Short mmCIF file of C-alpha atoms in Angstrom, two decimals:
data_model
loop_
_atom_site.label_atom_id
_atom_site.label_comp_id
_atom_site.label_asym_id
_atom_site.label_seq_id
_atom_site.Cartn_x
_atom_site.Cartn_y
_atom_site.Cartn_z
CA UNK A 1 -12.43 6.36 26.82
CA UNK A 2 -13.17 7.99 29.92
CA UNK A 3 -16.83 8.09 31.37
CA UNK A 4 -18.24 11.80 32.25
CA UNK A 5 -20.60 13.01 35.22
CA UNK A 6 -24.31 12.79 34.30
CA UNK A 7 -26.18 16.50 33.93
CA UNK A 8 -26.23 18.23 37.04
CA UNK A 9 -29.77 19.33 35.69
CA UNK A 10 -30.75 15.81 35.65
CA UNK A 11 -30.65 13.51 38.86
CA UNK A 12 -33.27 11.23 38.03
CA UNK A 13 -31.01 10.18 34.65
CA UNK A 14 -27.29 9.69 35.63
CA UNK A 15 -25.14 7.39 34.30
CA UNK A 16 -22.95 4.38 36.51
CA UNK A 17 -20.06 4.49 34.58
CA UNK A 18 -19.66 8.10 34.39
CA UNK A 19 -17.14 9.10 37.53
CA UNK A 20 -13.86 10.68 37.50
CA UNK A 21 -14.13 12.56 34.08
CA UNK A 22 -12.23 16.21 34.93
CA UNK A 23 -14.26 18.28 33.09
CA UNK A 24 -17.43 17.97 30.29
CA UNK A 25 -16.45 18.68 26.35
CA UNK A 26 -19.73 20.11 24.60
CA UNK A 27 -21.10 21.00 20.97
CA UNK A 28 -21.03 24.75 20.46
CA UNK A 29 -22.05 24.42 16.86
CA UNK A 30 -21.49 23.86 13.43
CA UNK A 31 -20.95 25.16 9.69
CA UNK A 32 -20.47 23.10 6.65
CA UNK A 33 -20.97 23.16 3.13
CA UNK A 34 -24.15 22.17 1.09
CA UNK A 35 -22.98 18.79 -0.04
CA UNK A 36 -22.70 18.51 -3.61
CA UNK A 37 -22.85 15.38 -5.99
CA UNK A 38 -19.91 14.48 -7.17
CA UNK A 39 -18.91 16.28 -10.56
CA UNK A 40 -21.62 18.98 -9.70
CA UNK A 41 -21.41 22.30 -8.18
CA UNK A 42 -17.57 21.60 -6.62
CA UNK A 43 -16.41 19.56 -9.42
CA UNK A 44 -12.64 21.48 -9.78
CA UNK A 45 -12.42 23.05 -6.34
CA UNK A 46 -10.10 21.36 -4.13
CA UNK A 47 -10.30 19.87 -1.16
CA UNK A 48 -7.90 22.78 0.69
CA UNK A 49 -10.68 25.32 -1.06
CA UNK A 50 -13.56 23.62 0.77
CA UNK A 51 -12.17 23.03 4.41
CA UNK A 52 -10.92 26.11 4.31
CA UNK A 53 -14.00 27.90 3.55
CA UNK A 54 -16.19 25.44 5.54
CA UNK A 55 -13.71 26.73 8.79
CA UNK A 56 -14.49 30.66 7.43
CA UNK A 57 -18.25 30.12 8.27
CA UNK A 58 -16.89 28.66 11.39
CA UNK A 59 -14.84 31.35 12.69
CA UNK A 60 -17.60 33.89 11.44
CA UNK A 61 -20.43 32.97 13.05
CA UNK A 62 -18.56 32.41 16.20
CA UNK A 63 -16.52 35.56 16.23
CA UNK A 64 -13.06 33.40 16.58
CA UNK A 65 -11.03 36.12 14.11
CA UNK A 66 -7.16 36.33 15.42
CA UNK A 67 -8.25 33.37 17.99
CA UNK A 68 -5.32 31.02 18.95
CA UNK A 69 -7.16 27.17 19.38
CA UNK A 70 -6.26 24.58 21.06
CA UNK A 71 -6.13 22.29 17.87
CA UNK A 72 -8.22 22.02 14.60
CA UNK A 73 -8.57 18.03 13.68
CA UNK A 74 -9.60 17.30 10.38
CA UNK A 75 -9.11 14.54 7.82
CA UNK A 76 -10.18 13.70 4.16
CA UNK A 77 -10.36 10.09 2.87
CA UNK A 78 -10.00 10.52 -0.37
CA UNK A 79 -6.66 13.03 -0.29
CA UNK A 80 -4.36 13.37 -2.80
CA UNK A 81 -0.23 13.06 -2.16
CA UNK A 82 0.54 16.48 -1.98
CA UNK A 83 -2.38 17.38 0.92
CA UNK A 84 -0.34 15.29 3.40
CA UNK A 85 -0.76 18.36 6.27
CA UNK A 86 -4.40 19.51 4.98
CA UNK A 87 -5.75 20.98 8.12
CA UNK A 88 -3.06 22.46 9.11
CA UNK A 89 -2.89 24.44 5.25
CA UNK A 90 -6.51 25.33 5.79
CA UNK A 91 -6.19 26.55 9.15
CA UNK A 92 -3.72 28.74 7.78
CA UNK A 93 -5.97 29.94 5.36
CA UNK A 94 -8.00 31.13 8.10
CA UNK A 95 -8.79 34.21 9.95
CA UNK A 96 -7.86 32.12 13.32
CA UNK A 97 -4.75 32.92 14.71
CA UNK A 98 -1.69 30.87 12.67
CA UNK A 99 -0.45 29.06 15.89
CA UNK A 100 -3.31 27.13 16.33
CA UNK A 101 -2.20 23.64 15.78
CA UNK A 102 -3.61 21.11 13.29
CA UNK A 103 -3.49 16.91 13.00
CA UNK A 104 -4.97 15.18 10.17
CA UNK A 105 -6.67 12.07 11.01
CA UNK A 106 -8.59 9.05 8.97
CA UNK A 107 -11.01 6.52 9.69
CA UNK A 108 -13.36 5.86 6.24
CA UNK A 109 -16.41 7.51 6.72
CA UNK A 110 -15.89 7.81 10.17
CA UNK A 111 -13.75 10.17 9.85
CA UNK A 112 -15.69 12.84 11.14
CA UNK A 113 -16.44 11.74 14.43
CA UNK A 114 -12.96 10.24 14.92
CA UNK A 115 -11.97 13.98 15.17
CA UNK A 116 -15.00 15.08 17.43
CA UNK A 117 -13.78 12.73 19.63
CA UNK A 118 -10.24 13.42 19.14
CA UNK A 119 -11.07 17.11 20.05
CA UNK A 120 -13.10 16.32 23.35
CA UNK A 121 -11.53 13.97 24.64
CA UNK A 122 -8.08 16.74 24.85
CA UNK A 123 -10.87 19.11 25.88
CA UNK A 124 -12.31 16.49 28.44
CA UNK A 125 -8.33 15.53 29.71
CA UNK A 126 -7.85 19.47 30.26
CA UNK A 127 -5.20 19.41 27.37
CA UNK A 128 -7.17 21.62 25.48
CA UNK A 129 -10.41 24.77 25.68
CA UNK A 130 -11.41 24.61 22.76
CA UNK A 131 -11.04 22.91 19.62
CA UNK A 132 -12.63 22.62 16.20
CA UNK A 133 -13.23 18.53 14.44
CA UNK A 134 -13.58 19.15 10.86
CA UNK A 135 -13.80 16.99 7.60
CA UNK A 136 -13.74 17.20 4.13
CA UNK A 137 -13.84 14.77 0.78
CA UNK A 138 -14.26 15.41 -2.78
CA UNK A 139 -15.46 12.31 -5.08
CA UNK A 140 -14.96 14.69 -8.14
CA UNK A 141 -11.15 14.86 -7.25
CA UNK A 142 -10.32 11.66 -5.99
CA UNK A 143 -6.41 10.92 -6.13
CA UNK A 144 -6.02 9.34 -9.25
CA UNK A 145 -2.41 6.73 -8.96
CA UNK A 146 0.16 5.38 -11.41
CA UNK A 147 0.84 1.78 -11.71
CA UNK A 148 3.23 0.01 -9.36
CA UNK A 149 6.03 0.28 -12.05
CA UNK A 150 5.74 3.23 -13.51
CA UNK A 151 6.09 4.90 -9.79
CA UNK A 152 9.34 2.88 -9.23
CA UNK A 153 10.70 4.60 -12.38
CA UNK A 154 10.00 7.81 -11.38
CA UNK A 155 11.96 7.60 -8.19
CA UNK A 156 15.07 5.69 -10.15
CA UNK A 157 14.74 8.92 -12.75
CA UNK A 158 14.79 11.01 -9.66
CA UNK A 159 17.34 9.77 -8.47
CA UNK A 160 19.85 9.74 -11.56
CA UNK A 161 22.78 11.72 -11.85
CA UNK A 162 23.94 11.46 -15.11
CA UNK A 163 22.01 11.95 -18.53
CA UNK A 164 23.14 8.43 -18.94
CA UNK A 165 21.05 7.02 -16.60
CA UNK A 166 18.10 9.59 -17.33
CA UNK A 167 18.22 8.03 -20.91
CA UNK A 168 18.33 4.52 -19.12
CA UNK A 169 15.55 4.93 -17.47
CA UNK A 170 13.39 6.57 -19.70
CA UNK A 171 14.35 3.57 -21.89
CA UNK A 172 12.56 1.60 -19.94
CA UNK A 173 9.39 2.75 -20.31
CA UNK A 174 6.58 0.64 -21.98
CA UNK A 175 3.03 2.38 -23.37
CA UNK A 176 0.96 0.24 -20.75
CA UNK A 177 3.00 1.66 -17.30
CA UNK A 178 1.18 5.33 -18.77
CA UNK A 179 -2.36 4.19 -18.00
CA UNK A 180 -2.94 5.86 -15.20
CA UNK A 181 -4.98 3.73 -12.35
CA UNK A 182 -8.77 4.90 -11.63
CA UNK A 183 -9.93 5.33 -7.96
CA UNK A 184 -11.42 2.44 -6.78
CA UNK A 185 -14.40 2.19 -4.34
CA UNK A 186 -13.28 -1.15 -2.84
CA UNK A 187 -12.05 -3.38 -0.16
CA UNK A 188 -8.41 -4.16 -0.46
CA UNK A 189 -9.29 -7.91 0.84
CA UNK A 190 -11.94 -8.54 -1.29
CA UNK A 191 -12.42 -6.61 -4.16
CA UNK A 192 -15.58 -5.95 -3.71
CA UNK A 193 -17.07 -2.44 -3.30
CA UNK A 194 -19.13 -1.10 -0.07
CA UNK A 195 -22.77 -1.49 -2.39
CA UNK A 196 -21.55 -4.89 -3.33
CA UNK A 197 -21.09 -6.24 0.36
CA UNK A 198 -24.39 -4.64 1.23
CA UNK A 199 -25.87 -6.01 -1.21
CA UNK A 200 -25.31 -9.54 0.27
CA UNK A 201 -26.11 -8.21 3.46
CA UNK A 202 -29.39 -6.89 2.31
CA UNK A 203 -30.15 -10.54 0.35
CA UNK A 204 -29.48 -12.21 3.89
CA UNK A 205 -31.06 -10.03 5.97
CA UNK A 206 -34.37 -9.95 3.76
CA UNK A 207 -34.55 -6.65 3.78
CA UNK A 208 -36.95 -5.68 0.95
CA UNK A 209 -37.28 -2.68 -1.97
CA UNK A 210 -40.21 -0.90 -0.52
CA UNK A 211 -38.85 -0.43 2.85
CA UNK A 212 -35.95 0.79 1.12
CA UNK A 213 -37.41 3.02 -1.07
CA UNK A 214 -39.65 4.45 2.31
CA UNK A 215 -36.51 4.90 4.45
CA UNK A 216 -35.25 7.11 1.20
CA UNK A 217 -38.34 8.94 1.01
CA UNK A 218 -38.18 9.69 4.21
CA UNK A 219 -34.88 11.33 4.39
CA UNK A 220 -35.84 13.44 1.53
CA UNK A 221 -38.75 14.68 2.86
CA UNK A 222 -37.45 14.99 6.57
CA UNK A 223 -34.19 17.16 5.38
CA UNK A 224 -36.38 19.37 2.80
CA UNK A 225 -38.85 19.75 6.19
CA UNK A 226 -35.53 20.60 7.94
CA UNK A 227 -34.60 23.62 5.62
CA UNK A 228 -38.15 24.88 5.35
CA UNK A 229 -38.13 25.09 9.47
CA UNK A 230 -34.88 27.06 9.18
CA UNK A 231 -33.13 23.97 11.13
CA UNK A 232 -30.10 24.38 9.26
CA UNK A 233 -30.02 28.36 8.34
CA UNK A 234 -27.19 28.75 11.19
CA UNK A 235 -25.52 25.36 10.14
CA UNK A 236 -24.77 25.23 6.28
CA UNK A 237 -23.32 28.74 4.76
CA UNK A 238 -24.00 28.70 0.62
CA UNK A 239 -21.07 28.02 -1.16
CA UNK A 240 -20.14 27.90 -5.12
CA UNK A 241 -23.82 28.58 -5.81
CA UNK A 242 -25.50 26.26 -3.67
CA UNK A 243 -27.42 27.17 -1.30
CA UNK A 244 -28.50 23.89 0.00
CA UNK A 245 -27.71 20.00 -0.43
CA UNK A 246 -27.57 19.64 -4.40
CA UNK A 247 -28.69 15.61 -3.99
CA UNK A 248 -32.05 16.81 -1.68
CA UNK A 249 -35.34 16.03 -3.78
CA UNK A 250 -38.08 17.24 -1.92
CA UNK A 251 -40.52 15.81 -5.10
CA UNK A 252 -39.68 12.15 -4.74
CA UNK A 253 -42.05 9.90 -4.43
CA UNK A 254 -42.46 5.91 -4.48
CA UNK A 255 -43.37 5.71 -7.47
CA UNK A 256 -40.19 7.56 -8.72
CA UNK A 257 -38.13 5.51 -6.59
CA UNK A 258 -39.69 2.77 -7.79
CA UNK A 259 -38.69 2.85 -11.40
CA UNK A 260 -34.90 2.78 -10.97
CA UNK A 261 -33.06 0.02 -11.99
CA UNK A 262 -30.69 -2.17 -9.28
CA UNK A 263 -27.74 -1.27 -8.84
CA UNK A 264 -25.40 -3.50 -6.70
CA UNK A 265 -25.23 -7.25 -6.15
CA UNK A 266 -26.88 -7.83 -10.08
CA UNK A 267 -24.27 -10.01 -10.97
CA UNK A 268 -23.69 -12.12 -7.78
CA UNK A 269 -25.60 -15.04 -7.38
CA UNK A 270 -25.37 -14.52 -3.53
CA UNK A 271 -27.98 -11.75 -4.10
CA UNK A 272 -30.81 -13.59 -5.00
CA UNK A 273 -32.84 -10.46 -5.79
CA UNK A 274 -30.93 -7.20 -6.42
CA UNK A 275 -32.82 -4.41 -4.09
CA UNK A 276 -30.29 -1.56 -3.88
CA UNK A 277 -30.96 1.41 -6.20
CA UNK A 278 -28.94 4.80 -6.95
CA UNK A 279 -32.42 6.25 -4.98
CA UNK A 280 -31.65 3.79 -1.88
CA UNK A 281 -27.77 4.68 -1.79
CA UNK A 282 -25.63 7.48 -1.10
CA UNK A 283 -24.61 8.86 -4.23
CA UNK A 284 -20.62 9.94 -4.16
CA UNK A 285 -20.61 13.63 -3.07
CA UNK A 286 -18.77 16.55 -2.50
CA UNK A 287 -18.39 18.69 0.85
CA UNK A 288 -16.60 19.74 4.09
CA UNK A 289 -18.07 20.09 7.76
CA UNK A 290 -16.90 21.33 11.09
CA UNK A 291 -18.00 21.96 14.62
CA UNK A 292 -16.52 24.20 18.01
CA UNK A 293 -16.23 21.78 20.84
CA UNK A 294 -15.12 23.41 24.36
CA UNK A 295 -15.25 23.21 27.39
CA UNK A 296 -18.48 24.34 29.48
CA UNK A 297 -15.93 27.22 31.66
CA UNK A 298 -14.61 28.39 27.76
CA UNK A 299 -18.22 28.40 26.36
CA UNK A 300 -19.75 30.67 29.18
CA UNK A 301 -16.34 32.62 29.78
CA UNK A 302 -17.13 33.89 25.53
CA UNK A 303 -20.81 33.85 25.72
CA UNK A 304 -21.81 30.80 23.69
CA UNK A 305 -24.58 28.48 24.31
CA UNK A 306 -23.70 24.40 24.99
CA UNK A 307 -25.92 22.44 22.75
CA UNK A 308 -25.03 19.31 23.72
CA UNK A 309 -22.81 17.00 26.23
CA UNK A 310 -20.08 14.70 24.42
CA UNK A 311 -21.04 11.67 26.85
CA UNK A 312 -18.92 9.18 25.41
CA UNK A 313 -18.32 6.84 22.41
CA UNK A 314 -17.27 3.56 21.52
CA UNK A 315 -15.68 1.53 18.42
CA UNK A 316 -16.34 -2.07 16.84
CA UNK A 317 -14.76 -4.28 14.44
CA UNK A 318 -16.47 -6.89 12.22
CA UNK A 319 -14.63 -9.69 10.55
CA UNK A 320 -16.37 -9.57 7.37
CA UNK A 321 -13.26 -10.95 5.32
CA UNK A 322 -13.10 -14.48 6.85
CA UNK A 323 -16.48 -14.89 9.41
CA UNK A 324 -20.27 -14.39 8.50
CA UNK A 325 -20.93 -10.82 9.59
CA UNK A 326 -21.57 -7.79 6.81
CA UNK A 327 -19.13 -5.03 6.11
CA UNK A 328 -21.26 -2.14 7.37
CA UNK A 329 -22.87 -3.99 10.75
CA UNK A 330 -20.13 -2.92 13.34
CA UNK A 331 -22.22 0.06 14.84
CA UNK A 332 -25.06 -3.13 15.93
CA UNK A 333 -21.91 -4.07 18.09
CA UNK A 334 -20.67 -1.20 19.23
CA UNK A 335 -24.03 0.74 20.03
CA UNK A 336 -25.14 -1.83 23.04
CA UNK A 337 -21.84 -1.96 24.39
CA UNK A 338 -21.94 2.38 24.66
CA UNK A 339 -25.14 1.91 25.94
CA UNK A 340 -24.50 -1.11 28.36
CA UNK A 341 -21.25 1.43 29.92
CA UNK A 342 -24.18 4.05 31.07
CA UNK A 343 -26.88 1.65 31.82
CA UNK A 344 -29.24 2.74 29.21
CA UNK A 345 -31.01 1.20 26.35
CA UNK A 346 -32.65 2.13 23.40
CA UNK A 347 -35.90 3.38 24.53
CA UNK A 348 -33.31 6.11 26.87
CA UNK A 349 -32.63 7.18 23.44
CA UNK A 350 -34.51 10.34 22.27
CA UNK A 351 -32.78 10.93 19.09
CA UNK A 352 -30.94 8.21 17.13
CA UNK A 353 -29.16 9.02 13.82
CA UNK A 354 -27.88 5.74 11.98
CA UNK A 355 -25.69 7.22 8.85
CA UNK A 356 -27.33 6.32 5.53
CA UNK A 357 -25.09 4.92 3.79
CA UNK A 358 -27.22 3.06 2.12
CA UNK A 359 -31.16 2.32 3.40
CA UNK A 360 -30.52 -1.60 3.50
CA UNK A 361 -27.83 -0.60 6.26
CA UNK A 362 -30.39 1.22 8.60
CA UNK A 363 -32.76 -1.09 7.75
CA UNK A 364 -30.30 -4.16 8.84
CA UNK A 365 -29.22 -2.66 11.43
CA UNK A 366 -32.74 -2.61 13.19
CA UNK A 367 -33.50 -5.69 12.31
CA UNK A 368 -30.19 -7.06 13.80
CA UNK A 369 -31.45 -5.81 17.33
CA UNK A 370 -34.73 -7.26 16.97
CA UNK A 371 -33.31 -10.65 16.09
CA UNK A 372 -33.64 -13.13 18.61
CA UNK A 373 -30.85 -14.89 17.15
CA UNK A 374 -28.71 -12.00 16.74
CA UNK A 375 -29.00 -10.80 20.40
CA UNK A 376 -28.20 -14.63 22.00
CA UNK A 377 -25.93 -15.30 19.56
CA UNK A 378 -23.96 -12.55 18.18
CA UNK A 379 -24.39 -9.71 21.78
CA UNK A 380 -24.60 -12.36 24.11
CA UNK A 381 -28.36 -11.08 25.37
CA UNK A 382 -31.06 -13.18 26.39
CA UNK A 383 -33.05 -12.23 23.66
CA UNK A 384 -33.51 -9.03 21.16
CA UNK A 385 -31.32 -6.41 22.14
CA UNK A 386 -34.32 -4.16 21.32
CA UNK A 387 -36.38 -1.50 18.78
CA UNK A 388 -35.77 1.88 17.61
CA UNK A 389 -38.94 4.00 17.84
CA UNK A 390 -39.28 4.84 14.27
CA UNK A 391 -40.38 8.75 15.12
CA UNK A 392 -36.83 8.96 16.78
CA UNK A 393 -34.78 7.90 14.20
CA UNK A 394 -32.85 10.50 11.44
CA UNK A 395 -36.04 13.31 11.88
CA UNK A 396 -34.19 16.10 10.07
CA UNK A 397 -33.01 13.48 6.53
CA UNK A 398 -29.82 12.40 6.57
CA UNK A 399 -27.39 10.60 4.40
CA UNK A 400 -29.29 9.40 1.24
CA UNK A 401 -30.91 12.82 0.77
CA UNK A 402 -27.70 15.43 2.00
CA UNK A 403 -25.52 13.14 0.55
CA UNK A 404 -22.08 11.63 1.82
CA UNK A 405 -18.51 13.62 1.33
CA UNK A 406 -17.15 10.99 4.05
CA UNK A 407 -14.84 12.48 6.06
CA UNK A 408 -17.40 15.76 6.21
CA UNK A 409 -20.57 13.43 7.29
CA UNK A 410 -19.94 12.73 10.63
CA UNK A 411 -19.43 16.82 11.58
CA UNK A 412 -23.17 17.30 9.54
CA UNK A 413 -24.83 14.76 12.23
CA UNK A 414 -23.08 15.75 15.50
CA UNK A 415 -23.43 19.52 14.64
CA UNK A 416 -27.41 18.91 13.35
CA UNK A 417 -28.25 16.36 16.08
CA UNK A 418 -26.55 18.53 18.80
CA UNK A 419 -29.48 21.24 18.10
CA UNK A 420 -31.70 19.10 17.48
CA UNK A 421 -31.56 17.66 21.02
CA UNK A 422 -31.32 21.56 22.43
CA UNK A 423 -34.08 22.42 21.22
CA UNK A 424 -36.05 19.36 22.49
CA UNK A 425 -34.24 19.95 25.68
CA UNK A 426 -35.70 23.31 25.92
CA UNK A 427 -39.00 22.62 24.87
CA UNK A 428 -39.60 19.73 27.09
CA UNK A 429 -37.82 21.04 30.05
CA UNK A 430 -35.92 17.94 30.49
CA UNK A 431 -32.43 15.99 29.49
CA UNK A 432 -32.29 14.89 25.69
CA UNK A 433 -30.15 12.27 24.69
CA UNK A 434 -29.16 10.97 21.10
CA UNK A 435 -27.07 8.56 19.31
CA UNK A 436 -24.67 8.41 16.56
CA UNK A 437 -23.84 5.95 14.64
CA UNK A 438 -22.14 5.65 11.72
CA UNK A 439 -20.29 2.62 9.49
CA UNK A 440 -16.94 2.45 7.82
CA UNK A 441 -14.81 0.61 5.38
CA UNK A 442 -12.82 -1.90 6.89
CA UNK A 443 -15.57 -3.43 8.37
CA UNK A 444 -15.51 -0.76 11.19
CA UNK A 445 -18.47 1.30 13.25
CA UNK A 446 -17.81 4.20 15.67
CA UNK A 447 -21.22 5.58 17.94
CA UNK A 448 -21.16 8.94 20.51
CA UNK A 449 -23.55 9.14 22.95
CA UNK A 450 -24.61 13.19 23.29
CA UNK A 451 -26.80 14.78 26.03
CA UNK A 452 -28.46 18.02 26.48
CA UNK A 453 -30.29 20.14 29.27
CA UNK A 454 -31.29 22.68 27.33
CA UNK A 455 -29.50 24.78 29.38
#
């Protein structure tokens, strides 16, 4: 990843690492969905159906009818077989003009900013103007699979020639290889599902109920305070009847939260006391996102506004499958080292989003940079790699009250969090920056620095 030149607005603020990028790639703006639960408002649409019409708001509000892009990158993580070119189908769905290329990229829930990056960085190299990062998933059409043996009879029955060998081969069918195989919301290595491995995480950690059930609250009443300030009237476009995020419950309360039962890590004795709740996780959603990226020359030469500065990003791995680290802690990797490459830390940061994936994994995540321990031991630091002002951290709601189509979540925070820091920008006459970070399945994290002058 290349490092880009600090705001020319800003000299008391630049960044070491930050010569020789050609050109900046910035957020233009967004349009997604309201995220529905899954088997709710979008249970039947297809994924095509909801990219597609996620990219219509796009290309709306941004007058981009006929317009020939540099690329559209998009991805779903739950796709079925026959959406192998998905973007590319939606794109051609669209109003923009049918040479503009598509790729189709995946990264578990980091989907989404896999393809913001993807975008500006082509946009950054000069390979590119403009570009659109989009993503899409639909829990209430996950691809549903045949067994192992019933999918290597198909292709021999494909393959025969004679109704000999058709009659062969149906032969040798058994009852059992028709059970078709549900989805599964688990790691390959382990077997275990995302809440499962938090759930240990959590136990270790000590992270308790009540701080989970305020970090939910919060997010509820932060994204409901988000709509009612008209934050995201020129973000989300209704769709299928919605007309905002179908999992947002502006009513909860603590005591609501309080009476639901555990739901992960109640049958695993490494989980001493079972914390995690359907109110404290991200419920399986539907929903697609997307935002323009361009270049500042292509922005002013059609009029738009920069909202934010793609600074830079980085990636981490955790080796939760044979070491002692949790599935979802990559990002308290991978955010000092972004930081370290610009010489900032996290009181720099005026805006941090941490993806809700669950509240335990915000809440861990904290309380792995305040650790002592964690900072001599696991970053190599002297000490604590530091503390997230509270008042800075997911201000308009975020995962556990929008909910969490995966490959569409990380286009909801860069697009949100990109006005979010305009504005501030604006109002305070003076750079904004924010953080995003976001954890995956695999044991994977991927963070983007963004910057704004208001400008």
């Amino acid at each position: 990843m290349t490092d880009a030149p600090a705001s020319p607005t800003d000299s008391t603020r630049t960044d070491p690492g930050t010569a020789g990028s050609p050109r900046d790639a910035v957020v233009l703006g967004g349009n997604r969905l309201p995220f529905a639960r899954s088997g709710g408002a979008y249970a039947g649409v297809s994924e095509q159906d909801m990219l597609t019409a996620a990219l219509d708001g796009l290309v709306a509000r941004f007058g981009l009818q006929g317009a020939q892009l540099g690329e559209v990158a998009g991805g779903a993580v739950l796709k079925l077989a026959g959406d192998l070119n998905l973007t590319r189908e939606c794109v051609l769905g669209t109003p923009l003009d049918a040479r503009t290329p598509a790729v189709d990229m995946s990264k578990a829930c980091a989907t989404g900013l896999e393809t913001v990056m993807h975008v500006s960085n082509r946009i950054r190299l000069g390979q590119i103007d403009v570009g659109v990062a989009c993503g899409v998933d639909s829990a209430s059409d996950a691809p549903i699979e045949v067994s192992v043996r019933l999918r290597r009879l198909l292709h021999r029955l494909s393959r025969a020639r004679t109704p000999m060998q058709r009659a062969k081969t149906l032969a040798a069918l058994r009852p059992g290889d028709l059970a078709p195989l549900p989805p599964r919301n688990a790691e390959p290595r382990t077997g275990m599902s995302m809440g499962e491995h938090q759930a240990i995480t959590t136990s270790q950690w000590g992270i308790t109920r009540e701080a989970q059930d305020e970090l939910a609250l919060a997010s509820h009443r932060n994204l409901a305070a988000a709509y009612q300030a008209g934050l995201l009237d020129d973000l989300v476009t209704g769709y299928r009847g919605l007309g905002r995020d179908e999992n947002l419950r502006p009513d909860s309360s603590m005591e609501k939260l309080a009476k639901l039962k555990p739901v992960f890590g109640t049958s695993n004795p490494a989980v001493a006391e079972p914390t995690m709740t359907a109110g404290n996780s991200t419920p399986l959603s539907d929903g697609a996102s997307s935002v323009l990226v361009s270049s500042r020359e292509w922005a002013a030469e059609h009029g738009h506004t920069p909202l934010a500065r793609i600074v830079d990003t980085r990636a981490a791995a955790v080796d939760y499958v044979h070491g002692d680290e949790g599935l979802l802690m990559a990002p308290a990797y991978a955010v000092p080292a972004l930081l370290d490459a610009h010489g900032l830390g996290l009181d720099d940061l005026d805006l941090i989003e941490i993806h809700e994936a669950f509240a335990s994994t915000v809440l861990t995540t904290l309380a792995a940079w305040e650790s002592e321990e964690f900072g001599r031991e696991r970053l190599g630091r002297d000490g604590a790699y530091g503390t997230v002002d509270r008042s800075r951290l997911n201000i308009a709601g975020s995962s556990l009250a929008a909910g969490h189509p995966f490959a569409a979540t990380g286009g909801r925070i860069i697009a949100t969090l990109a006005k979010l820091l305009h504005a501030r920008a604006r109002e305070k006459g003076a750079v904004q920056r924010g953080l995003v970070s976001v954890c995956a399945a695999g044991g994977q994290g991927t963070v983007v620095l963004l910057e704004s002058d208001g400008e």
